[in-house]
Amino acid sequence: DKKIKKQNEPLDIKLEKTTDILKELGTVKKSGQLLVGFALETDNEVANARKKLETKNADLIVLNSLQDKGAGFGHDTNKVTFVGKDDKLKELPLLSKADVAKEIVNHIAEQLNA
């Protein structure tokens, strides 16, 4: 609620767990709706994304990796993999973040029109 002044001793920050929005949306998803989630993984990336897909009742996970050079935080580019219920993976090359967003929208449109 206010600025924390610098101190000589270490600063401990207590984090509180928040509501799992994707899981909540998965419980109220209706027929014809497509639920898309995002995952940032560092280990067992695809396996963890598939687990998230199932446990959250999502239809698509957009997987981000911290392993890819030039992708993610601090860059204007990103490289993602689409993980869908059909067990197919669609790996995109390194693209501008704007182009990644377009690819996500196009992929969702394809899924809705299938």
Short mmCIF file of N, CA and C in Angstrom, two decimals:
data_model
loop_
_atom_site.label_atom_id
_atom_site.label_comp_id
_atom_site.label_asym_id
_atom_site.label_seq_id
_atom_site.Cartn_x
_atom_site.Cartn_y
_atom_site.Cartn_z
N ASP A 1 0.80 -1.19 0.00
CA ASP A 1 0.00 0.00 0.00
C ASP A 1 0.85 1.26 0.00
N LYS A 2 2.14 1.11 0.26
CA LYS A 2 3.02 2.27 0.23
C LYS A 2 4.42 1.80 -0.15
N LYS A 3 5.28 2.75 -0.45
CA LYS A 3 6.65 2.44 -0.84
C LYS A 3 7.40 1.81 0.32
N ILE A 4 8.21 0.81 0.01
CA ILE A 4 9.06 0.18 1.02
C ILE A 4 10.44 0.83 0.93
N LYS A 5 10.89 1.41 2.01
CA LYS A 5 12.20 2.06 2.05
C LYS A 5 13.32 1.03 2.06
N LYS A 6 14.44 1.40 1.46
CA LYS A 6 15.61 0.52 1.46
C LYS A 6 16.10 0.32 2.88
N GLN A 7 16.56 -0.91 3.12
CA GLN A 7 17.09 -1.26 4.44
C GLN A 7 18.41 -1.99 4.25
N ASN A 8 19.17 -2.09 5.31
CA ASN A 8 20.43 -2.81 5.24
C ASN A 8 20.24 -4.32 5.27
N GLU A 9 19.20 -4.78 5.94
CA GLU A 9 18.96 -6.22 6.03
C GLU A 9 18.17 -6.70 4.81
N PRO A 10 18.23 -8.00 4.53
CA PRO A 10 17.51 -8.56 3.37
C PRO A 10 16.01 -8.32 3.49
N LEU A 11 15.37 -8.20 2.35
CA LEU A 11 13.93 -7.98 2.29
C LEU A 11 13.25 -9.30 1.96
N ASP A 12 12.33 -9.71 2.80
CA ASP A 12 11.55 -10.92 2.56
C ASP A 12 10.18 -10.52 2.05
N ILE A 13 9.77 -11.15 0.96
CA ILE A 13 8.46 -10.87 0.39
C ILE A 13 7.62 -12.14 0.46
N LYS A 14 6.45 -12.02 1.03
CA LYS A 14 5.54 -13.15 1.12
C LYS A 14 4.57 -13.08 -0.05
N LEU A 15 4.50 -14.16 -0.82
CA LEU A 15 3.59 -14.23 -1.95
C LEU A 15 2.34 -14.99 -1.57
N GLU A 16 1.23 -14.56 -2.09
CA GLU A 16 -0.03 -15.24 -1.85
C GLU A 16 -0.50 -15.90 -3.14
N LYS A 17 -1.00 -17.11 -3.02
CA LYS A 17 -1.51 -17.82 -4.17
C LYS A 17 -2.80 -17.15 -4.64
N THR A 18 -2.92 -16.98 -5.95
CA THR A 18 -4.11 -16.34 -6.51
C THR A 18 -5.02 -17.39 -7.14
N THR A 19 -6.19 -16.97 -7.54
CA THR A 19 -7.14 -17.85 -8.20
C THR A 19 -6.55 -18.32 -9.53
N ASP A 20 -6.73 -19.58 -9.84
CA ASP A 20 -6.29 -20.14 -11.11
C ASP A 20 -7.36 -19.81 -12.15
N ILE A 21 -7.17 -18.73 -12.86
CA ILE A 21 -8.18 -18.23 -13.79
C ILE A 21 -8.46 -19.24 -14.89
N LEU A 22 -7.43 -19.85 -15.46
CA LEU A 22 -7.64 -20.82 -16.54
C LEU A 22 -8.46 -22.00 -16.06
N LYS A 23 -8.15 -22.50 -14.87
CA LYS A 23 -8.90 -23.63 -14.32
C LYS A 23 -10.35 -23.25 -14.08
N GLU A 24 -10.58 -22.05 -13.54
CA GLU A 24 -11.94 -21.58 -13.30
C GLU A 24 -12.72 -21.49 -14.61
N LEU A 25 -12.10 -20.95 -15.64
CA LEU A 25 -12.77 -20.85 -16.94
C LEU A 25 -13.04 -22.23 -17.53
N GLY A 26 -12.13 -23.17 -17.29
CA GLY A 26 -12.33 -24.53 -17.77
C GLY A 26 -13.53 -25.22 -17.15
N THR A 27 -13.87 -24.83 -15.93
CA THR A 27 -15.02 -25.47 -15.26
C THR A 27 -16.36 -24.93 -15.77
N VAL A 28 -16.36 -23.76 -16.40
CA VAL A 28 -17.61 -23.18 -16.88
C VAL A 28 -17.67 -23.11 -18.41
N LYS A 29 -16.70 -23.72 -19.08
CA LYS A 29 -16.65 -23.69 -20.54
C LYS A 29 -17.88 -24.38 -21.12
N LYS A 30 -18.46 -23.75 -22.14
CA LYS A 30 -19.65 -24.28 -22.79
C LYS A 30 -19.28 -24.90 -24.14
N SER A 31 -20.17 -25.69 -24.66
CA SER A 31 -19.99 -26.30 -25.97
C SER A 31 -19.80 -25.20 -27.01
N GLY A 32 -18.84 -25.38 -27.89
CA GLY A 32 -18.57 -24.39 -28.92
C GLY A 32 -17.57 -23.34 -28.52
N GLN A 33 -17.21 -23.29 -27.24
CA GLN A 33 -16.19 -22.34 -26.79
C GLN A 33 -14.82 -22.99 -26.89
N LEU A 34 -13.83 -22.19 -27.19
CA LEU A 34 -12.45 -22.65 -27.27
C LEU A 34 -11.67 -21.93 -26.19
N LEU A 35 -11.08 -22.70 -25.29
CA LEU A 35 -10.31 -22.13 -24.18
C LEU A 35 -8.82 -22.27 -24.46
N VAL A 36 -8.14 -21.13 -24.50
CA VAL A 36 -6.71 -21.08 -24.81
C VAL A 36 -5.96 -20.61 -23.58
N GLY A 37 -4.93 -21.36 -23.21
CA GLY A 37 -4.09 -20.99 -22.09
C GLY A 37 -2.65 -20.79 -22.55
N PHE A 38 -1.87 -20.19 -21.71
CA PHE A 38 -0.47 -19.95 -22.01
C PHE A 38 0.38 -20.58 -20.92
N ALA A 39 1.53 -21.11 -21.32
CA ALA A 39 2.44 -21.75 -20.36
C ALA A 39 3.86 -21.31 -20.66
N LEU A 40 4.58 -20.94 -19.62
CA LEU A 40 6.01 -20.67 -19.71
C LEU A 40 6.68 -21.79 -18.95
N GLU A 41 7.45 -22.58 -19.65
CA GLU A 41 8.07 -23.75 -19.03
C GLU A 41 9.58 -23.71 -19.22
N THR A 42 10.28 -24.38 -18.30
CA THR A 42 11.74 -24.49 -18.39
C THR A 42 12.20 -25.94 -18.45
N ASP A 43 11.41 -26.86 -17.92
CA ASP A 43 11.75 -28.28 -17.91
C ASP A 43 10.54 -29.08 -18.37
N ASN A 44 10.78 -30.19 -19.05
CA ASN A 44 9.69 -31.06 -19.51
C ASN A 44 8.57 -30.22 -20.12
N GLU A 45 8.96 -29.35 -21.01
CA GLU A 45 8.06 -28.31 -21.51
C GLU A 45 6.77 -28.85 -22.11
N VAL A 46 6.89 -29.76 -23.09
CA VAL A 46 5.70 -30.27 -23.77
C VAL A 46 4.85 -31.11 -22.82
N ALA A 47 5.49 -31.94 -22.02
CA ALA A 47 4.75 -32.77 -21.06
C ALA A 47 3.98 -31.90 -20.07
N ASN A 48 4.61 -30.85 -19.58
CA ASN A 48 3.93 -29.95 -18.64
C ASN A 48 2.79 -29.19 -19.32
N ALA A 49 2.99 -28.80 -20.57
CA ALA A 49 1.93 -28.11 -21.31
C ALA A 49 0.75 -29.05 -21.53
N ARG A 50 1.02 -30.31 -21.87
CA ARG A 50 -0.07 -31.28 -22.05
C ARG A 50 -0.82 -31.51 -20.75
N LYS A 51 -0.09 -31.57 -19.65
CA LYS A 51 -0.74 -31.75 -18.34
C LYS A 51 -1.64 -30.56 -18.04
N LYS A 52 -1.16 -29.36 -18.33
CA LYS A 52 -1.95 -28.16 -18.10
C LYS A 52 -3.20 -28.17 -18.98
N LEU A 53 -3.05 -28.62 -20.22
CA LEU A 53 -4.17 -28.73 -21.15
C LEU A 53 -5.28 -29.59 -20.56
N GLU A 54 -4.89 -30.72 -20.00
CA GLU A 54 -5.86 -31.67 -19.44
C GLU A 54 -6.44 -31.19 -18.12
N THR A 55 -5.59 -30.76 -17.21
CA THR A 55 -6.08 -30.41 -15.87
C THR A 55 -6.90 -29.12 -15.85
N LYS A 56 -6.71 -28.27 -16.83
CA LYS A 56 -7.44 -26.99 -16.87
C LYS A 56 -8.63 -27.04 -17.83
N ASN A 57 -8.82 -28.18 -18.51
CA ASN A 57 -9.90 -28.34 -19.49
C ASN A 57 -9.77 -27.32 -20.62
N ALA A 58 -8.54 -27.06 -21.04
CA ALA A 58 -8.28 -26.13 -22.13
C ALA A 58 -8.29 -26.89 -23.46
N ASP A 59 -8.39 -26.14 -24.54
CA ASP A 59 -8.37 -26.73 -25.88
C ASP A 59 -7.03 -26.52 -26.56
N LEU A 60 -6.30 -25.53 -26.11
CA LEU A 60 -5.01 -25.20 -26.70
C LEU A 60 -4.14 -24.53 -25.65
N ILE A 61 -2.88 -24.94 -25.62
CA ILE A 61 -1.89 -24.26 -24.79
C ILE A 61 -0.84 -23.66 -25.73
N VAL A 62 -0.56 -22.39 -25.55
CA VAL A 62 0.52 -21.73 -26.28
C VAL A 62 1.74 -21.80 -25.36
N LEU A 63 2.68 -22.64 -25.76
CA LEU A 63 3.85 -22.93 -24.93
C LEU A 63 5.00 -22.00 -25.26
N ASN A 64 5.48 -21.30 -24.25
CA ASN A 64 6.67 -20.46 -24.35
C ASN A 64 7.80 -21.19 -23.64
N SER A 65 9.00 -21.06 -24.18
CA SER A 65 10.16 -21.68 -23.57
C SER A 65 11.19 -20.62 -23.23
N LEU A 66 11.82 -20.77 -22.08
CA LEU A 66 12.93 -19.88 -21.75
C LEU A 66 14.24 -20.38 -22.36
N GLN A 67 14.19 -21.50 -23.06
CA GLN A 67 15.40 -22.09 -23.63
C GLN A 67 15.76 -21.49 -24.98
N ASP A 68 14.82 -20.81 -25.64
CA ASP A 68 15.05 -20.32 -26.99
C ASP A 68 15.70 -18.94 -26.98
N LYS A 69 16.83 -18.81 -27.68
CA LYS A 69 17.53 -17.53 -27.75
C LYS A 69 16.69 -16.53 -28.55
N GLY A 70 16.64 -15.31 -28.06
CA GLY A 70 15.92 -14.25 -28.75
C GLY A 70 14.43 -14.28 -28.53
N ALA A 71 13.97 -15.14 -27.63
CA ALA A 71 12.53 -15.27 -27.41
C ALA A 71 12.17 -14.91 -25.97
N GLY A 72 10.97 -14.40 -25.81
CA GLY A 72 10.44 -14.17 -24.47
C GLY A 72 10.75 -12.80 -23.91
N PHE A 73 10.98 -12.77 -22.61
CA PHE A 73 11.19 -11.52 -21.89
C PHE A 73 12.39 -10.75 -22.43
N GLY A 74 12.23 -9.45 -22.56
CA GLY A 74 13.34 -8.60 -22.98
C GLY A 74 13.64 -8.64 -24.46
N HIS A 75 12.78 -9.27 -25.25
CA HIS A 75 12.98 -9.35 -26.70
C HIS A 75 11.70 -8.94 -27.41
N ASP A 76 11.85 -8.51 -28.65
CA ASP A 76 10.69 -8.17 -29.47
C ASP A 76 10.21 -9.37 -30.27
N THR A 77 10.86 -10.50 -30.06
CA THR A 77 10.51 -11.72 -30.78
C THR A 77 10.16 -12.82 -29.79
N ASN A 78 9.48 -13.84 -30.32
CA ASN A 78 9.12 -14.98 -29.49
C ASN A 78 9.03 -16.22 -30.37
N LYS A 79 9.14 -17.35 -29.73
CA LYS A 79 9.02 -18.64 -30.41
C LYS A 79 8.11 -19.49 -29.54
N VAL A 80 6.98 -19.92 -30.10
CA VAL A 80 6.01 -20.68 -29.31
C VAL A 80 5.67 -21.98 -30.02
N THR A 81 5.08 -22.88 -29.24
CA THR A 81 4.57 -24.14 -29.76
C THR A 81 3.12 -24.26 -29.35
N PHE A 82 2.26 -24.61 -30.31
CA PHE A 82 0.85 -24.86 -30.01
C PHE A 82 0.72 -26.32 -29.58
N VAL A 83 0.14 -26.54 -28.42
CA VAL A 83 -0.11 -27.88 -27.90
C VAL A 83 -1.62 -28.04 -27.82
N GLY A 84 -2.16 -28.95 -28.65
CA GLY A 84 -3.60 -29.11 -28.72
C GLY A 84 -4.06 -30.46 -28.23
N LYS A 85 -5.38 -30.60 -28.11
CA LYS A 85 -5.96 -31.85 -27.61
C LYS A 85 -5.72 -33.01 -28.56
N ASP A 86 -5.46 -32.73 -29.81
CA ASP A 86 -5.25 -33.79 -30.79
C ASP A 86 -3.84 -34.39 -30.69
N ASP A 87 -3.08 -34.01 -29.69
CA ASP A 87 -1.70 -34.46 -29.47
C ASP A 87 -0.73 -33.98 -30.54
N LYS A 88 -1.19 -33.13 -31.43
CA LYS A 88 -0.30 -32.57 -32.44
C LYS A 88 0.37 -31.32 -31.89
N LEU A 89 1.60 -31.14 -32.29
CA LEU A 89 2.35 -29.96 -31.90
C LEU A 89 2.59 -29.12 -33.15
N LYS A 90 2.45 -27.83 -33.02
CA LYS A 90 2.78 -26.92 -34.11
C LYS A 90 3.78 -25.93 -33.57
N GLU A 91 5.03 -26.09 -33.99
CA GLU A 91 6.10 -25.22 -33.51
C GLU A 91 6.30 -24.08 -34.50
N LEU A 92 6.20 -22.88 -34.01
CA LEU A 92 6.42 -21.71 -34.86
C LEU A 92 7.90 -21.32 -34.81
N PRO A 93 8.40 -20.76 -35.89
CA PRO A 93 9.78 -20.26 -35.86
C PRO A 93 9.84 -18.97 -35.04
N LEU A 94 11.02 -18.45 -34.85
CA LEU A 94 11.19 -17.18 -34.15
C LEU A 94 10.53 -16.09 -34.99
N LEU A 95 9.57 -15.41 -34.39
CA LEU A 95 8.80 -14.36 -35.09
C LEU A 95 8.70 -13.13 -34.20
N SER A 96 8.30 -12.03 -34.81
CA SER A 96 8.00 -10.85 -34.00
C SER A 96 6.81 -11.20 -33.12
N LYS A 97 6.70 -10.54 -31.99
CA LYS A 97 5.58 -10.84 -31.08
C LYS A 97 4.25 -10.51 -31.75
N ALA A 98 4.22 -9.50 -32.61
CA ALA A 98 2.99 -9.18 -33.35
C ALA A 98 2.61 -10.32 -34.28
N ASP A 99 3.60 -10.92 -34.95
CA ASP A 99 3.32 -12.04 -35.84
C ASP A 99 2.92 -13.29 -35.06
N VAL A 100 3.49 -13.48 -33.88
CA VAL A 100 3.07 -14.61 -33.03
C VAL A 100 1.60 -14.43 -32.67
N ALA A 101 1.20 -13.22 -32.32
CA ALA A 101 -0.21 -12.95 -31.98
C ALA A 101 -1.11 -13.27 -33.16
N LYS A 102 -0.70 -12.88 -34.37
CA LYS A 102 -1.49 -13.18 -35.57
C LYS A 102 -1.61 -14.69 -35.78
N GLU A 103 -0.52 -15.42 -35.57
CA GLU A 103 -0.54 -16.87 -35.72
C GLU A 103 -1.49 -17.52 -34.71
N ILE A 104 -1.51 -16.99 -33.49
CA ILE A 104 -2.43 -17.52 -32.47
C ILE A 104 -3.87 -17.31 -32.92
N VAL A 105 -4.19 -16.10 -33.37
CA VAL A 105 -5.55 -15.81 -33.83
C VAL A 105 -5.91 -16.69 -35.02
N ASN A 106 -5.01 -16.86 -35.97
CA ASN A 106 -5.27 -17.71 -37.14
C ASN A 106 -5.50 -19.15 -36.73
N HIS A 107 -4.71 -19.64 -35.79
CA HIS A 107 -4.86 -21.02 -35.33
C HIS A 107 -6.21 -21.22 -34.64
N ILE A 108 -6.61 -20.27 -33.83
CA ILE A 108 -7.91 -20.35 -33.16
C ILE A 108 -9.03 -20.34 -34.20
N ALA A 109 -8.93 -19.46 -35.20
CA ALA A 109 -9.95 -19.39 -36.25
C ALA A 109 -10.06 -20.72 -36.99
N GLU A 110 -8.92 -21.34 -37.29
CA GLU A 110 -8.93 -22.66 -37.95
C GLU A 110 -9.63 -23.69 -37.08
N GLN A 111 -9.36 -23.67 -35.79
CA GLN A 111 -9.99 -24.64 -34.88
C GLN A 111 -11.50 -24.43 -34.79
N LEU A 112 -11.93 -23.19 -34.78
CA LEU A 112 -13.36 -22.90 -34.68
C LEU A 112 -14.10 -23.25 -35.97
N ASN A 113 -13.39 -23.18 -37.10
CA ASN A 113 -14.01 -23.48 -38.40
C ASN A 113 -13.86 -24.94 -38.80
N ALA A 114 -13.19 -25.73 -37.98
CA ALA A 114 -12.96 -27.15 -38.33
C ALA A 114 -14.22 -27.98 -38.11
#
